C-alpha cells in the first residue's frame, strides 16, 4: 500500500501524559498537513510542511502541540500534558507541489486519541 | 476568510433515487472547491474538485457538482444512489491565491443514508 499511513491508529492516554503520533506521507510528496477532527465536525487545519519547513500553523495549535518533519519525509505530532479536550481524530495528508500549484491532498486513516 | 456551509446534516434517499447534497461557500478569492467522502474507519477520499475550469465537475462513482458563482454554491449530485454511497460527505474550500490548496476549510459534513 503506497498511501498515507499513520501510527498508531488508536491511542488512549491519561490526562497530563504526553503522546506522539507519526505520519508517513506518499513517497515524494513534499507537502504534509495535519488536521484535527472532533466528533460530528469536519477536520480543522492545524499545520503544514513543505519539505522540512513548517510554513503555517493554526491558532488551534497551542504551545502544548509541536510538529516536526526533520528530513522532509515522515512527520511527528506531539501533544504535551494532554487534556480531555484533546480527544479527537488526528488526520495527516500529503500532496505534491509542481511549480506554484499544489495538487489534491491524500489523507491517511487517522489516529484516534482518547484522553481519560 | 473562507468558509463552507453544508445545509443538511443528514440526508436519506432510497436506493436508485437521485442524491443532492447542498453546499454554500464564502471566499475572499477565486476559490478551489472540493467534495470529500469519509466511509467508517476509512480515510477521507477526494470525490471531485473545481479549480476554475469547467463549472460542471465530474468525479468518481458517478458524482458531479456544479459551481455557481452567482449563488456561491457547489452542490453535489448523483442520478441514482447505491447502497455503497452511504457515508459522510464534506464540502471543502481553499481560497489560496493561484488555486493552490494548502489550507483546506471543511464543512461540518452531511451524513448520507441509503434506504434499501
mmCIF file of C-alpha atoms in Angstrom:
data_model
loop_
_atom_site.group_PDB
_atom_site.id
_atom_site.type_symbol
_atom_site.label_atom_id
_atom_site.label_comp_id
_atom_site.label_asym_id
_atom_site.label_seq_id
_atom_site.Cartn_x
_atom_site.Cartn_y
_atom_site.Cartn_z
ATOM 1 C CA UNK A 1 0.000 0.000 0.000
ATOM 2 C CA UNK A 2 1.546 3.307 -1.061
ATOM 3 C CA UNK A 3 -0.963 5.623 0.604
ATOM 4 C CA UNK A 4 -0.527 7.870 3.617
ATOM 5 C CA UNK A 5 -0.016 5.843 6.792
ATOM 6 C CA UNK A 6 -0.415 6.874 10.403
ATOM 7 C CA UNK A 7 0.683 5.235 13.595
ATOM 8 C CA UNK A 8 -0.805 4.401 15.992
ATOM 9 C CA UNK A 9 -4.381 4.091 14.800
ATOM 10 C CA UNK A 10 -5.717 4.385 18.336
ATOM 11 C CA UNK A 11 -4.225 5.875 21.491
ATOM 12 C CA UNK A 12 -5.718 6.001 24.959
ATOM 13 C CA UNK A 13 -3.856 8.101 27.482
ATOM 14 C CA UNK A 14 -4.409 9.664 30.861
ATOM 15 C CA UNK A 15 -4.747 13.391 31.284
ATOM 16 C CA UNK A 16 -1.368 15.023 31.717
ATOM 17 C CA UNK A 17 0.589 12.465 29.730
ATOM 18 C CA UNK A 18 2.495 13.223 26.538
ATOM 19 C CA UNK A 19 1.670 11.480 23.268
ATOM 20 C CA UNK A 20 3.353 11.377 19.882
ATOM 21 C CA UNK A 21 1.832 10.416 16.552
ATOM 22 C CA UNK A 22 3.624 9.577 13.338
ATOM 23 C CA UNK A 23 2.638 10.170 9.728
ATOM 24 C CA UNK A 24 4.317 8.703 6.660
ATOM 25 C CA UNK A 25 3.252 10.549 3.515
ATOM 26 C CA UNK A 26 3.088 9.221 -0.008
ATOM 27 C CA UNK A 27 6.605 8.867 -1.340
ATOM 28 C CA UNK A 28 7.970 12.048 -2.923
ATOM 29 C CA UNK A 29 5.058 14.187 -1.736
ATOM 30 C CA UNK A 30 6.765 17.298 -0.470
ATOM 31 C CA UNK A 31 3.796 18.805 1.353
ATOM 32 C CA UNK A 32 2.411 17.310 4.543
ATOM 33 C CA UNK A 33 -0.597 18.524 6.548
ATOM 34 C CA UNK A 34 -2.080 17.832 9.964
ATOM 35 C CA UNK A 35 -5.782 18.214 10.763
ATOM 36 C CA UNK A 36 -7.902 17.502 13.812
ATOM 37 C CA UNK A 37 -11.439 16.158 13.642
ATOM 38 C CA UNK A 38 -13.745 16.105 16.648
ATOM 39 C CA UNK A 39 -16.961 14.125 16.808
ATOM 40 C CA UNK A 40 -19.625 15.455 14.485
ATOM 41 C CA UNK A 41 -17.366 18.063 12.923
ATOM 42 C CA UNK A 42 -15.289 18.389 9.814
ATOM 43 C CA UNK A 43 -11.499 18.284 10.004
ATOM 44 C CA UNK A 44 -9.782 21.501 11.095
ATOM 45 C CA UNK A 45 -6.402 22.561 9.755
ATOM 46 C CA UNK A 46 -3.543 22.503 12.272
ATOM 47 C CA UNK A 47 -0.301 22.952 10.346
ATOM 48 C CA UNK A 48 1.558 22.086 7.180
ATOM 49 C CA UNK A 49 5.086 21.492 5.951
ATOM 50 C CA UNK A 50 6.819 21.922 2.660
ATOM 51 C CA UNK A 51 9.704 19.515 2.836
ATOM 52 C CA UNK A 52 11.123 20.084 6.328
ATOM 53 C CA UNK A 53 9.894 23.671 6.680
ATOM 54 C CA UNK A 54 6.765 24.328 8.726
ATOM 55 C CA UNK A 55 5.016 27.006 6.687
ATOM 56 C CA UNK A 56 1.842 27.691 8.610
ATOM 57 C CA UNK A 57 0.333 26.937 11.998
ATOM 58 C CA UNK A 58 -3.263 27.385 13.042
ATOM 59 C CA UNK A 59 -4.087 29.201 16.250
ATOM 60 C CA UNK A 60 -5.644 25.860 17.249
ATOM 61 C CA UNK A 61 -2.090 24.617 17.682
ATOM 62 C CA UNK A 62 -1.417 25.683 21.256
ATOM 63 C CA UNK A 63 2.065 25.668 22.754
ATOM 64 C CA UNK A 64 1.396 22.143 24.033
ATOM 65 C CA UNK A 65 1.413 20.933 20.422
ATOM 66 C CA UNK A 66 4.541 20.580 18.325
ATOM 67 C CA UNK A 67 5.025 19.113 14.893
ATOM 68 C CA UNK A 68 8.217 18.209 13.107
ATOM 69 C CA UNK A 69 9.309 16.866 9.773
ATOM 70 C CA UNK A 70 13.041 16.603 10.268
ATOM 71 C CA UNK A 71 14.141 15.117 6.969
ATOM 72 C CA UNK A 72 11.251 16.143 4.814
ATOM 73 C CA UNK A 73 9.786 12.660 4.848
ATOM 74 C CA UNK A 74 7.748 11.414 7.837
ATOM 75 C CA UNK A 75 6.297 13.794 10.391
ATOM 76 C CA UNK A 76 5.507 13.606 14.100
ATOM 77 C CA UNK A 77 2.876 15.462 16.086
ATOM 78 C CA UNK A 78 3.441 15.634 19.833
ATOM 79 C CA UNK A 79 0.933 16.756 22.423
ATOM 80 C CA UNK A 80 2.306 17.543 25.851
ATOM 81 C CA UNK A 81 0.290 17.484 29.068
ATOM 82 C CA UNK A 82 -2.790 16.127 27.313
ATOM 83 C CA UNK A 83 -6.228 17.420 28.261
ATOM 84 C CA UNK A 84 -9.623 15.813 27.761
ATOM 85 C CA UNK A 85 -10.370 18.415 25.113
ATOM 86 C CA UNK A 86 -7.543 16.967 23.022
ATOM 87 C CA UNK A 87 -9.613 13.835 22.395
ATOM 88 C CA UNK A 88 -10.134 13.748 18.645
ATOM 89 C CA UNK A 89 -9.098 12.085 15.405
ATOM 90 C CA UNK A 90 -5.785 13.444 14.154
ATOM 91 C CA UNK A 91 -5.504 13.264 10.380
ATOM 92 C CA UNK A 92 -2.458 13.551 8.201
ATOM 93 C CA UNK A 93 -2.482 14.346 4.494
ATOM 94 C CA UNK A 94 0.137 14.830 1.808
ATOM 95 C CA UNK A 95 0.305 16.418 -1.614
ATOM 96 C CA UNK A 96 2.823 17.190 -4.297
ATOM 97 C CA UNK A 97 3.825 20.635 -5.448
ATOM 98 C CA UNK A 98 4.533 21.355 -9.089
ATOM 99 C CA UNK A 99 5.608 24.920 -9.759
ATOM 100 C CA UNK A 100 3.212 27.095 -7.803
ATOM 101 C CA UNK A 101 0.340 24.646 -7.977
ATOM 102 C CA UNK A 102 -0.428 22.203 -5.208
ATOM 103 C CA UNK A 103 -2.390 19.141 -6.028
ATOM 104 C CA UNK A 104 -5.078 17.391 -4.069
ATOM 105 C CA UNK A 105 -4.385 16.225 -0.576
ATOM 106 C CA UNK A 106 -4.429 12.498 0.141
ATOM 107 C CA UNK A 107 -5.473 11.602 3.650
ATOM 108 C CA UNK A 108 -4.344 8.870 5.973
ATOM 109 C CA UNK A 109 -6.725 6.801 8.139
ATOM 110 C CA UNK A 110 -6.092 8.958 11.193
ATOM 111 C CA UNK A 111 -5.055 8.416 14.809
ATOM 112 C CA UNK A 112 -7.916 8.426 17.281
ATOM 113 C CA UNK A 113 -6.830 9.899 20.613
ATOM 114 C CA UNK A 114 -8.847 9.371 23.770
ATOM 115 C CA UNK A 115 -7.765 11.239 26.888
ATOM 116 C CA UNK A 116 -9.233 9.849 30.109
ATOM 117 C CA UNK B 1 -11.583 34.375 5.154
ATOM 118 C CA UNK B 2 -13.077 31.235 3.731
ATOM 119 C CA UNK B 3 -15.919 29.053 4.953
ATOM 120 C CA UNK B 4 -18.420 26.489 3.780
ATOM 121 C CA UNK B 5 -21.918 25.745 4.963
ATOM 122 C CA UNK B 6 -23.417 22.343 4.400
ATOM 123 C CA UNK B 7 -27.116 22.927 4.580
ATOM 124 C CA UNK B 8 -28.142 19.427 5.659
ATOM 125 C CA UNK B 9 -26.520 17.440 8.423
ATOM 126 C CA UNK B 10 -28.315 14.275 7.367
ATOM 127 C CA UNK B 11 -29.859 13.185 4.052
ATOM 128 C CA UNK B 12 -31.753 9.947 3.460
ATOM 129 C CA UNK B 13 -32.652 8.678 -0.008
ATOM 130 C CA UNK B 14 -33.908 5.413 -1.372
ATOM 131 C CA UNK B 15 -31.594 3.250 -3.425
ATOM 132 C CA UNK B 16 -31.874 4.152 -7.100
ATOM 133 C CA UNK B 17 -33.153 7.693 -6.497
ATOM 134 C CA UNK B 18 -31.204 10.933 -7.033
ATOM 135 C CA UNK B 19 -28.866 12.368 -4.421
ATOM 136 C CA UNK B 20 -28.488 16.087 -3.695
ATOM 137 C CA UNK B 21 -26.076 17.332 -1.021
ATOM 138 C CA UNK B 22 -26.038 21.112 -0.678
ATOM 139 C CA UNK B 23 -23.068 23.363 -0.035
ATOM 140 C CA UNK B 24 -22.612 27.129 0.017
ATOM 141 C CA UNK B 25 -19.213 28.757 0.284
ATOM 142 C CA UNK B 26 -17.656 32.070 1.205
ATOM 143 C CA UNK B 27 -14.262 33.074 -0.100
ATOM 144 C CA UNK B 28 -12.126 36.183 -0.456
ATOM 145 C CA UNK B 29 -10.506 34.918 -3.631
ATOM 146 C CA UNK B 30 -11.487 32.731 -6.521
ATOM 147 C CA UNK B 31 -11.878 29.505 -4.591
ATOM 148 C CA UNK B 32 -10.913 25.942 -5.183
ATOM 149 C CA UNK B 33 -13.772 23.698 -4.089
ATOM 150 C CA UNK B 34 -13.774 20.019 -3.288
ATOM 151 C CA UNK B 35 -16.028 17.235 -2.113
ATOM 152 C CA UNK B 36 -14.502 14.530 0.059
ATOM 153 C CA UNK B 37 -16.185 11.340 1.274
ATOM 154 C CA UNK B 38 -15.431 9.542 4.527
ATOM 155 C CA UNK B 39 -16.527 5.945 4.982
ATOM 156 C CA UNK B 40 -16.466 4.497 8.509
ATOM 157 C CA UNK B 41 -12.963 3.553 9.585
ATOM 158 C CA UNK B 42 -11.510 4.740 6.301
ATOM 159 C CA UNK B 43 -9.569 7.821 5.288
ATOM 160 C CA UNK B 44 -11.034 10.804 3.513
ATOM 161 C CA UNK B 45 -11.243 10.286 -0.234
ATOM 162 C CA UNK B 46 -11.451 13.018 -2.841
ATOM 163 C CA UNK B 47 -14.625 12.765 -4.927
ATOM 164 C CA UNK B 48 -14.104 15.768 -7.183
ATOM 165 C CA UNK B 49 -12.594 19.240 -7.352
ATOM 166 C CA UNK B 50 -13.285 22.588 -9.001
ATOM 167 C CA UNK B 51 -10.333 24.842 -9.834
ATOM 168 C CA UNK B 52 -11.734 27.436 -12.273
ATOM 169 C CA UNK B 53 -12.030 25.237 -15.332
ATOM 170 C CA UNK B 54 -15.448 23.857 -16.322
ATOM 171 C CA UNK B 55 -18.191 24.788 -13.879
ATOM 172 C CA UNK B 56 -19.701 21.293 -14.040
ATOM 173 C CA UNK B 57 -17.251 18.899 -12.488
ATOM 174 C CA UNK B 58 -17.460 15.136 -12.769
ATOM 175 C CA UNK B 59 -15.985 12.944 -10.100
ATOM 176 C CA UNK B 60 -15.663 9.337 -9.150
ATOM 177 C CA UNK B 61 -18.518 6.873 -8.621
ATOM 178 C CA UNK B 62 -20.949 8.874 -10.759
ATOM 179 C CA UNK B 63 -20.939 12.019 -8.622
ATOM 180 C CA UNK B 64 -20.814 15.501 -10.074
ATOM 181 C CA UNK B 65 -21.032 19.066 -8.785
ATOM 182 C CA UNK B 66 -21.796 22.423 -10.351
ATOM 183 C CA UNK B 67 -20.012 25.627 -9.383
ATOM 184 C CA UNK B 68 -22.440 28.565 -9.376
ATOM 185 C CA UNK B 69 -20.663 31.793 -8.567
ATOM 186 C CA UNK B 70 -23.839 33.885 -8.520
ATOM 187 C CA UNK B 71 -25.311 31.609 -5.862
ATOM 188 C CA UNK B 72 -21.968 30.816 -4.131
ATOM 189 C CA UNK B 73 -22.979 27.184 -4.268
ATOM 190 C CA UNK B 74 -21.283 23.907 -5.069
ATOM 191 C CA UNK B 75 -23.951 21.226 -4.672
ATOM 192 C CA UNK B 76 -23.105 17.544 -5.089
ATOM 193 C CA UNK B 77 -25.417 15.297 -7.100
ATOM 194 C CA UNK B 78 -25.721 11.742 -8.291
ATOM 195 C CA UNK B 79 -28.517 10.459 -10.549
ATOM 196 C CA UNK B 80 -29.023 7.124 -8.819
ATOM 197 C CA UNK B 81 -27.975 6.259 -5.276
ATOM 198 C CA UNK B 82 -26.251 2.991 -4.471
ATOM 199 C CA UNK B 83 -26.008 1.328 -1.078
ATOM 200 C CA UNK B 84 -22.234 1.801 -1.144
ATOM 201 C CA UNK B 85 -22.739 5.589 -1.227
ATOM 202 C CA UNK B 86 -23.718 5.619 2.441
ATOM 203 C CA UNK B 87 -21.028 7.739 4.130
ATOM 204 C CA UNK B 88 -20.169 11.194 5.450
ATOM 205 C CA UNK B 89 -19.613 13.849 2.786
ATOM 206 C CA UNK B 90 -17.615 17.026 3.282
ATOM 207 C CA UNK B 91 -17.671 20.158 1.172
ATOM 208 C CA UNK B 92 -14.277 21.852 1.286
ATOM 209 C CA UNK B 93 -12.933 25.235 0.187
ATOM 210 C CA UNK B 94 -9.473 26.607 -0.312
ATOM 211 C CA UNK B 95 -9.018 30.226 -1.313
ATOM 212 C CA UNK B 96 -5.275 30.259 -1.549
ATOM 213 C CA UNK B 97 -4.396 32.563 -4.426
ATOM 214 C CA UNK B 98 -3.201 30.702 -7.532
ATOM 215 C CA UNK B 99 -5.737 27.971 -6.864
ATOM 216 C CA UNK B 100 -3.466 26.060 -4.510
ATOM 217 C CA UNK B 101 -4.977 24.021 -1.764
ATOM 218 C CA UNK B 102 -2.599 24.444 1.120
ATOM 219 C CA UNK B 103 -5.198 25.099 3.780
ATOM 220 C CA UNK B 104 -8.483 23.335 3.394
ATOM 221 C CA UNK B 105 -11.562 24.505 5.269
ATOM 222 C CA UNK B 106 -14.116 21.736 5.754
ATOM 223 C CA UNK B 107 -17.837 21.964 6.264
ATOM 224 C CA UNK B 108 -19.464 20.134 9.144
ATOM 225 C CA UNK B 109 -20.424 17.229 6.930
ATOM 226 C CA UNK B 110 -23.589 15.596 5.607
ATOM 227 C CA UNK B 111 -24.338 12.031 6.558
ATOM 228 C CA UNK B 112 -25.908 10.216 3.621
ATOM 229 C CA UNK B 113 -28.117 7.228 4.400
ATOM 230 C CA UNK B 114 -29.367 4.944 1.642
ATOM 231 C CA UNK B 115 -32.670 3.188 2.238
ATOM 232 C CA UNK B 116 -32.891 -0.259 0.609
#
